[in-house]
PDB file of N, CA and C in Angstrom:
ATOM      1  N   UNK A 295    -160.444 120.649  68.691  1.00  0.00           N
ATOM      2  CA  UNK A 295    -159.059 121.089  68.575  1.00  0.00           C
ATOM      3  C   UNK A 295    -158.571 121.711  69.890  1.00  0.00           C
ATOM      4  N   UNK A 296    -159.381 122.614  70.438  1.00  0.00           N
ATOM      5  CA  UNK A 296    -158.985 123.261  71.690  1.00  0.00           C
ATOM      6  C   UNK A 296    -158.927 122.246  72.833  1.00  0.00           C
ATOM      7  N   UNK A 297    -159.844 121.292  72.820  1.00  0.00           N
ATOM      8  CA  UNK A 297    -159.864 120.274  73.873  1.00  0.00           C
ATOM      9  C   UNK A 297    -158.592 119.427  73.808  1.00  0.00           C
ATOM     10  N   UNK A 298    -158.148 119.103  72.587  1.00  0.00           N
ATOM     11  CA  UNK A 298    -156.930 118.312  72.423  1.00  0.00           C
ATOM     12  C   UNK A 298    -155.715 119.095  72.915  1.00  0.00           C
ATOM     13  N   UNK A 299    -155.639 120.374  72.594  1.00  0.00           N
ATOM     14  CA  UNK A 299    -154.521 121.208  73.060  1.00  0.00           C
ATOM     15  C   UNK A 299    -154.526 121.311  74.587  1.00  0.00           C
ATOM     16  N   UNK A 300    -155.717 121.499  75.156  1.00  0.00           N
ATOM     17  CA  UNK A 300    -155.826 121.587  76.606  1.00  0.00           C
ATOM     18  C   UNK A 300    -155.391 120.274  77.261  1.00  0.00           C
ATOM     19  N   UNK A 301    -155.820 119.144  76.680  1.00  0.00           N
ATOM     20  CA  UNK A 301    -155.438 117.839  77.213  1.00  0.00           C
ATOM     21  C   UNK A 301    -153.915 117.659  77.163  1.00  0.00           C
ATOM     22  N   UNK A 302    -153.305 118.001  76.029  1.00  0.00           N
ATOM     23  CA  UNK A 302    -151.849 117.858  75.896  1.00  0.00           C
ATOM     24  C   UNK A 302    -151.115 118.779  76.874  1.00  0.00           C
ATOM     25  N   UNK A 303    -151.639 119.989  77.051  1.00  0.00           N
ATOM     26  CA  UNK A 303    -151.024 120.933  77.980  1.00  0.00           C
ATOM     27  C   UNK A 303    -151.083 120.394  79.414  1.00  0.00           C
ATOM     28  N   UNK A 304    -152.254 119.888  79.822  1.00  0.00           N
ATOM     29  CA  UNK A 304    -152.397 119.329  81.169  1.00  0.00           C
ATOM     30  C   UNK A 304    -151.525 118.084  81.350  1.00  0.00           C
ATOM     31  N   UNK A 305    -151.417 117.274  80.299  1.00  0.00           N
ATOM     32  CA  UNK A 305    -150.554 116.094  80.355  1.00  0.00           C
ATOM     33  C   UNK A 305    -149.097 116.511  80.549  1.00  0.00           C
ATOM     34  N   UNK A 306    -148.684 117.534  79.820  1.00  0.00           N
ATOM     35  CA  UNK A 306    -147.311 118.037  79.938  1.00  0.00           C
ATOM     36  C   UNK A 306    -147.044 118.557  81.356  1.00  0.00           C
ATOM     37  N   UNK A 307    -147.987 119.297  81.913  1.00  0.00           N
ATOM     38  CA  UNK A 307    -147.825 119.827  83.272  1.00  0.00           C
ATOM     39  C   UNK A 307    -147.748 118.685  84.292  1.00  0.00           C
ATOM     40  N   UNK A 308    -148.591 117.666  84.136  1.00  0.00           N
ATOM     41  CA  UNK A 308    -148.570 116.560  85.106  1.00  0.00           C
ATOM     42  C   UNK A 308    -147.257 115.783  85.024  1.00  0.00           C
ATOM     43  N   UNK A 309    -146.726 115.597  83.815  1.00  0.00           N
ATOM     44  CA  UNK A 309    -145.436 114.905  83.669  1.00  0.00           C
ATOM     45  C   UNK A 309    -144.323 115.738  84.297  1.00  0.00           C
ATOM     46  N   UNK A 310    -144.327 117.042  84.049  1.00  0.00           N
ATOM     47  CA  UNK A 310    -143.296 117.912  84.625  1.00  0.00           C
ATOM     48  C   UNK A 310    -143.384 117.903  86.153  1.00  0.00           C
ATOM     49  N   UNK A 311    -144.592 117.955  86.693  1.00  0.00           N
ATOM     50  CA  UNK A 311    -144.766 117.922  88.146  1.00  0.00           C
ATOM     51  C   UNK A 311    -144.279 116.619  88.745  1.00  0.00           C
ATOM     52  N   UNK A 312    -144.569 115.507  88.063  1.00  0.00           N
ATOM     53  CA  UNK A 312    -144.118 114.206  88.565  1.00  0.00           C
ATOM     54  C   UNK A 312    -142.595 114.140  88.559  1.00  0.00           C
ATOM     55  N   UNK A 313    -141.962 114.675  87.529  1.00  0.00           N
ATOM     56  CA  UNK A 313    -140.499 114.678  87.471  1.00  0.00           C
ATOM     57  C   UNK A 313    -139.907 115.531  88.588  1.00  0.00           C
ATOM     58  N   UNK A 314    -140.547 116.652  88.920  1.00  0.00           N
ATOM     59  CA  UNK A 314    -140.062 117.482  90.022  1.00  0.00           C
ATOM     60  C   UNK A 314    -140.164 116.738  91.349  1.00  0.00           C
ATOM     61  N   UNK A 315    -141.272 116.037  91.546  1.00  0.00           N
ATOM     62  CA  UNK A 315    -141.438 115.276  92.786  1.00  0.00           C
ATOM     63  C   UNK A 315    -140.381 114.183  92.868  1.00  0.00           C
ATOM     64  N   UNK A 316    -140.144 113.488  91.755  1.00  0.00           N
ATOM     65  CA  UNK A 316    -139.140 112.422  91.753  1.00  0.00           C
ATOM     66  C   UNK A 316    -137.750 112.977  92.012  1.00  0.00           C
ATOM     67  N   UNK A 317    -137.440 114.146  91.426  1.00  0.00           N
ATOM     68  CA  UNK A 317    -136.107 114.710  91.647  1.00  0.00           C
ATOM     69  C   UNK A 317    -135.949 115.158  93.104  1.00  0.00           C
ATOM     70  N   UNK A 318    -137.018 115.689  93.718  1.00  0.00           N
ATOM     71  CA  UNK A 318    -136.960 116.048  95.141  1.00  0.00           C
ATOM     72  C   UNK A 318    -136.699 114.817  95.996  1.00  0.00           C
ATOM     73  N   UNK A 319    -137.358 113.710  95.655  1.00  0.00           N
ATOM     74  CA  UNK A 319    -137.167 112.465  96.398  1.00  0.00           C
ATOM     75  C   UNK A 319    -135.727 111.984  96.253  1.00  0.00           C
ATOM     76  N   UNK A 320    -135.170 112.121  95.059  1.00  0.00           N
ATOM     77  CA  UNK A 320    -133.783 111.714  94.824  1.00  0.00           C
ATOM     78  C   UNK A 320    -132.826 112.562  95.661  1.00  0.00           C
ATOM     79  N   UNK A 321    -133.085 113.865  95.725  1.00  0.00           N
ATOM     80  CA  UNK A 321    -132.245 114.760  96.534  1.00  0.00           C
ATOM     81  C   UNK A 321    -132.341 114.369  98.000  1.00  0.00           C
ATOM     82  N   UNK A 322    -133.548 114.062  98.475  1.00  0.00           N
ATOM     83  CA  UNK A 322    -133.741 113.658  99.871  1.00  0.00           C
ATOM     84  C   UNK A 322    -132.977 112.370 100.165  1.00  0.00           C
ATOM     85  N   UNK A 323    -133.075 111.387  99.247  1.00  0.00           N
ATOM     86  CA  UNK A 323    -132.358 110.127  99.447  1.00  0.00           C
ATOM     87  C   UNK A 323    -130.856 110.349  99.436  1.00  0.00           C
ATOM     88  N   UNK A 324    -130.379 111.234  98.552  1.00  0.00           N
ATOM     89  CA  UNK A 324    -128.946 111.520  98.485  1.00  0.00           C
ATOM     90  C   UNK A 324    -128.474 112.171  99.777  1.00  0.00           C
ATOM     91  N   UNK A 325    -129.259 113.104 100.318  1.00  0.00           N
ATOM     92  CA  UNK A 325    -128.843 113.765 101.560  1.00  0.00           C
ATOM     93  C   UNK A 325    -128.870 112.775 102.725  1.00  0.00           C
ATOM     94  N   UNK A 326    -129.848 111.864 102.741  1.00  0.00           N
ATOM     95  CA  UNK A 326    -129.870 110.833 103.792  1.00  0.00           C
ATOM     96  C   UNK A 326    -128.647 109.938 103.678  1.00  0.00           C
ATOM     97  N   UNK A 327    -128.291 109.582 102.437  1.00  0.00           N
ATOM     98  CA  UNK A 327    -127.123 108.727 102.221  1.00  0.00           C
ATOM     99  C   UNK A 327    -125.862 109.453 102.671  1.00  0.00           C
ATOM    100  N   UNK A 328    -125.779 110.756 102.372  1.00  0.00           N
ATOM    101  CA  UNK A 328    -124.614 111.545 102.774  1.00  0.00           C
ATOM    102  C   UNK A 328    -124.524 111.618 104.299  1.00  0.00           C
ATOM    103  N   UNK A 329    -125.670 111.824 104.968  1.00  0.00           N
ATOM    104  CA  UNK A 329    -125.674 111.863 106.433  1.00  0.00           C
ATOM    105  C   UNK A 329    -125.221 110.537 107.018  1.00  0.00           C
ATOM    106  N   UNK A 330    -125.680 109.438 106.424  1.00  0.00           N
ATOM    107  CA  UNK A 330    -125.270 108.116 106.905  1.00  0.00           C
ATOM    108  C   UNK A 330    -123.777 107.937 106.730  1.00  0.00           C
ATOM    109  N   UNK A 331    -123.241 108.363 105.580  1.00  0.00           N
ATOM    110  CA  UNK A 331    -121.801 108.235 105.346  1.00  0.00           C
ATOM    111  C   UNK A 331    -121.011 109.087 106.328  1.00  0.00           C
ATOM    112  N   UNK A 332    -121.500 110.293 106.620  1.00  0.00           N
ATOM    113  CA  UNK A 332    -120.803 111.149 107.586  1.00  0.00           C
ATOM    114  C   UNK A 332    -120.790 110.507 108.971  1.00  0.00           C
ATOM    115  N   UNK A 333    -121.918 109.902 109.359  1.00  0.00           N
ATOM    116  CA  UNK A 333    -121.970 109.226 110.657  1.00  0.00           C
ATOM    117  C   UNK A 333    -120.996 108.057 110.692  1.00  0.00           C
ATOM    118  N   UNK A 334    -120.949 107.281 109.606  1.00  0.00           N
ATOM    119  CA  UNK A 334    -120.024 106.147 109.560  1.00  0.00           C
ATOM    120  C   UNK A 334    -118.579 106.618 109.609  1.00  0.00           C
ATOM    121  N   UNK A 335    -118.265 107.674 108.858  1.00  0.00           N
ATOM    122  CA  UNK A 335    -116.894 108.197 108.870  1.00  0.00           C
ATOM    123  C   UNK A 335    -116.512 108.695 110.263  1.00  0.00           C
ATOM    124  N   UNK A 336    -117.444 109.364 110.941  1.00  0.00           N
ATOM    125  CA  UNK A 336    -117.187 109.837 112.299  1.00  0.00           C
ATOM    126  C   UNK A 336    -116.926 108.654 113.230  1.00  0.00           C
ATOM    127  N   UNK A 337    -117.722 107.604 113.083  1.00  0.00           N
ATOM    128  CA  UNK A 337    -117.558 106.406 113.917  1.00  0.00           C
ATOM    129  C   UNK A 337    -116.207 105.741 113.636  1.00  0.00           C
ATOM    130  N   UNK A 338    -115.816 105.678 112.365  1.00  0.00           N
ATOM    131  CA  UNK A 338    -114.516 105.090 112.006  1.00  0.00           C
ATOM    132  C   UNK A 338    -113.387 105.893 112.633  1.00  0.00           C
ATOM    133  N   UNK A 339    -113.476 107.230 112.572  1.00  0.00           N
ATOM    134  CA  UNK A 339    -112.440 108.070 113.190  1.00  0.00           C
ATOM    135  C   UNK A 339    -112.370 107.835 114.695  1.00  0.00           C
ATOM    136  N   UNK A 340    -113.542 107.711 115.343  1.00  0.00           N
ATOM    137  CA  UNK A 340    -113.559 107.438 116.784  1.00  0.00           C
ATOM    138  C   UNK A 340    -112.878 106.111 117.098  1.00  0.00           C
ATOM    139  N   UNK A 341    -113.166 105.096 116.305  1.00  0.00           N
ATOM    140  CA  UNK A 341    -112.566 103.777 116.528  1.00  0.00           C
ATOM    141  C   UNK A 341    -111.064 103.835 116.291  1.00  0.00           C
ATOM    142  N   UNK A 342    -110.646 104.548 115.228  1.00  0.00           N
ATOM    143  CA  UNK A 342    -109.210 104.656 114.954  1.00  0.00           C
ATOM    144  C   UNK A 342    -108.499 105.383 116.094  1.00  0.00           C
ATOM    145  N   UNK A 343    -109.128 106.426 116.632  1.00  0.00           N
ATOM    146  CA  UNK A 343    -108.529 107.162 117.741  1.00  0.00           C
ATOM    147  C   UNK A 343    -108.411 106.263 118.971  1.00  0.00           C
ATOM    148  N   UNK A 344    -109.472 105.523 119.257  1.00  0.00           N
ATOM    149  CA  UNK A 344    -109.443 104.616 120.405  1.00  0.00           C
ATOM    150  C   UNK A 344    -108.375 103.542 120.208  1.00  0.00           C
ATOM    151  N   UNK A 345    -108.243 103.046 118.994  1.00  0.00           N
ATOM    152  CA  UNK A 345    -107.235 102.020 118.708  1.00  0.00           C
ATOM    153  C   UNK A 345    -105.838 102.584 118.913  1.00  0.00           C
ATOM    154  N   UNK A 346    -105.619 103.834 118.494  1.00  0.00           N
ATOM    155  CA  UNK A 346    -104.315 104.475 118.687  1.00  0.00           C
ATOM    156  C   UNK A 346    -104.013 104.610 120.178  1.00  0.00           C
ATOM    157  N   UNK A 347    -105.016 104.998 120.970  1.00  0.00           N
ATOM    158  CA  UNK A 347    -104.810 105.122 122.423  1.00  0.00           C
ATOM    159  C   UNK A 347    -104.475 103.775 123.045  1.00  0.00           C
ATOM    160  N   UNK A 348    -105.146 102.722 122.619  1.00  0.00           N
ATOM    161  CA  UNK A 348    -104.885 101.390 123.166  1.00  0.00           C
ATOM    162  C   UNK A 348    -103.468 100.957 122.831  1.00  0.00           C
ATOM    163  N   UNK A 349    -103.051 101.202 121.585  1.00  0.00           N
ATOM    164  CA  UNK A 349    -101.682 100.821 121.199  1.00  0.00           C
ATOM    165  C   UNK A 349    -100.664 101.595 122.028  1.00  0.00           C
ATOM    166  N   UNK A 350    -100.916 102.884 122.273  1.00  0.00           N
ATOM    167  CA  UNK A 350     -99.984 103.694 123.056  1.00  0.00           C
ATOM    168  C   UNK A 350     -99.959 103.216 124.503  1.00  0.00           C
ATOM    169  N   UNK A 351    -101.112 102.850 125.048  1.00  0.00           N
ATOM    170  CA  UNK A 351    -101.148 102.306 126.410  1.00  0.00           C
ATOM    171  C   UNK A 351    -100.265 101.070 126.502  1.00  0.00           C
ATOM    172  N   UNK A 352    -100.323 100.236 125.478  1.00  0.00           N
ATOM    173  CA  UNK A 352     -99.561  98.987 125.507  1.00  0.00           C
ATOM    174  C   UNK A 352     -98.060  99.261 125.501  1.00  0.00           C
ATOM    175  N   UNK A 353     -97.630 100.306 124.771  1.00  0.00           N
ATOM    176  CA  UNK A 353     -96.195 100.585 124.659  1.00  0.00           C
ATOM    177  C   UNK A 353     -95.693 101.517 125.751  1.00  0.00           C
ATOM    178  N   UNK A 354     -96.440 102.592 126.012  1.00  0.00           N
ATOM    179  CA  UNK A 354     -95.953 103.661 126.884  1.00  0.00           C
ATOM    180  C   UNK A 354     -96.648 103.641 128.239  1.00  0.00           C
ATOM    181  N   UNK A 355     -97.901 103.297 128.230  1.00  0.00           N
ATOM    182  CA  UNK A 355     -98.698 103.395 129.448  1.00  0.00           C
ATOM    183  C   UNK A 355     -99.504 104.678 129.416  1.00  0.00           C
ATOM    184  N   UNK A 356    -100.551 104.750 130.200  1.00  0.00           N
ATOM    185  CA  UNK A 356    -101.405 105.941 130.190  1.00  0.00           C
ATOM    186  C   UNK A 356    -100.718 107.129 130.855  1.00  0.00           C
ATOM    187  N   UNK A 357    -101.114 108.317 130.435  1.00  0.00           N
ATOM    188  CA  UNK A 357    -100.617 109.530 131.083  1.00  0.00           C
ATOM    189  C   UNK A 357    -101.353 109.708 132.410  1.00  0.00           C
ATOM    190  N   UNK A 358    -100.906 110.660 133.207  1.00  0.00           N
ATOM    191  CA  UNK A 358    -101.563 110.905 134.498  1.00  0.00           C
ATOM    192  C   UNK A 358    -103.016 111.332 134.305  1.00  0.00           C
ATOM    193  N   UNK A 359    -103.259 112.164 133.273  1.00  0.00           N
ATOM    194  CA  UNK A 359    -104.627 112.617 133.009  1.00  0.00           C
ATOM    195  C   UNK A 359    -105.526 111.435 132.660  1.00  0.00           C
ATOM    196  N   UNK A 360    -104.989 110.518 131.859  1.00  0.00           N
ATOM    197  CA  UNK A 360    -105.788 109.361 131.471  1.00  0.00           C
ATOM    198  C   UNK A 360    -106.006 108.424 132.655  1.00  0.00           C
ATOM    199  N   UNK A 361    -105.040 108.340 133.543  1.00  0.00           N
ATOM    200  CA  UNK A 361    -105.226 107.523 134.742  1.00  0.00           C
ATOM    201  C   UNK A 361    -106.350 108.099 135.602  1.00  0.00           C
ATOM    202  N   UNK A 362    -106.385 109.432 135.724  1.00  0.00           N
ATOM    203  CA  UNK A 362    -107.453 110.074 136.493  1.00  0.00           C
ATOM    204  C   UNK A 362    -108.804 109.849 135.827  1.00  0.00           C
ATOM    205  N   UNK A 363    -108.795 109.837 134.493  1.00  0.00           N
ATOM    206  CA  UNK A 363    -110.036 109.644 133.747  1.00  0.00           C
ATOM    207  C   UNK A 363    -110.623 108.253 134.016  1.00  0.00           C
ATOM    208  N   UNK A 364    -109.776 107.265 134.193  1.00  0.00           N
ATOM    209  CA  UNK A 364    -110.251 105.894 134.388  1.00  0.00           C
ATOM    210  C   UNK A 364    -110.503 105.545 135.849  1.00  0.00           C
ATOM    211  N   UNK A 365    -110.072 106.408 136.782  1.00  0.00           N
ATOM    212  CA  UNK A 365    -110.286 106.087 138.198  1.00  0.00           C
ATOM    213  C   UNK A 365    -111.402 106.910 138.792  1.00  0.00           C
TER     214      UNK A 365
END
């Protein structure tokens, strides 16, 4: 009887531990995914900013500061 209770208790602990490890892995994957999304969003903003500058160059021309930057 005691051996059966001990076995069930150890089984319960091992299942709980495995679930904790899996949940930690899920949190790690979620944070990696969030970091990737932040990097992509930053890259999209950079591209949009560059596109806006190119459009303005086409219509208005570069400012003096931007001319110095390119020379």
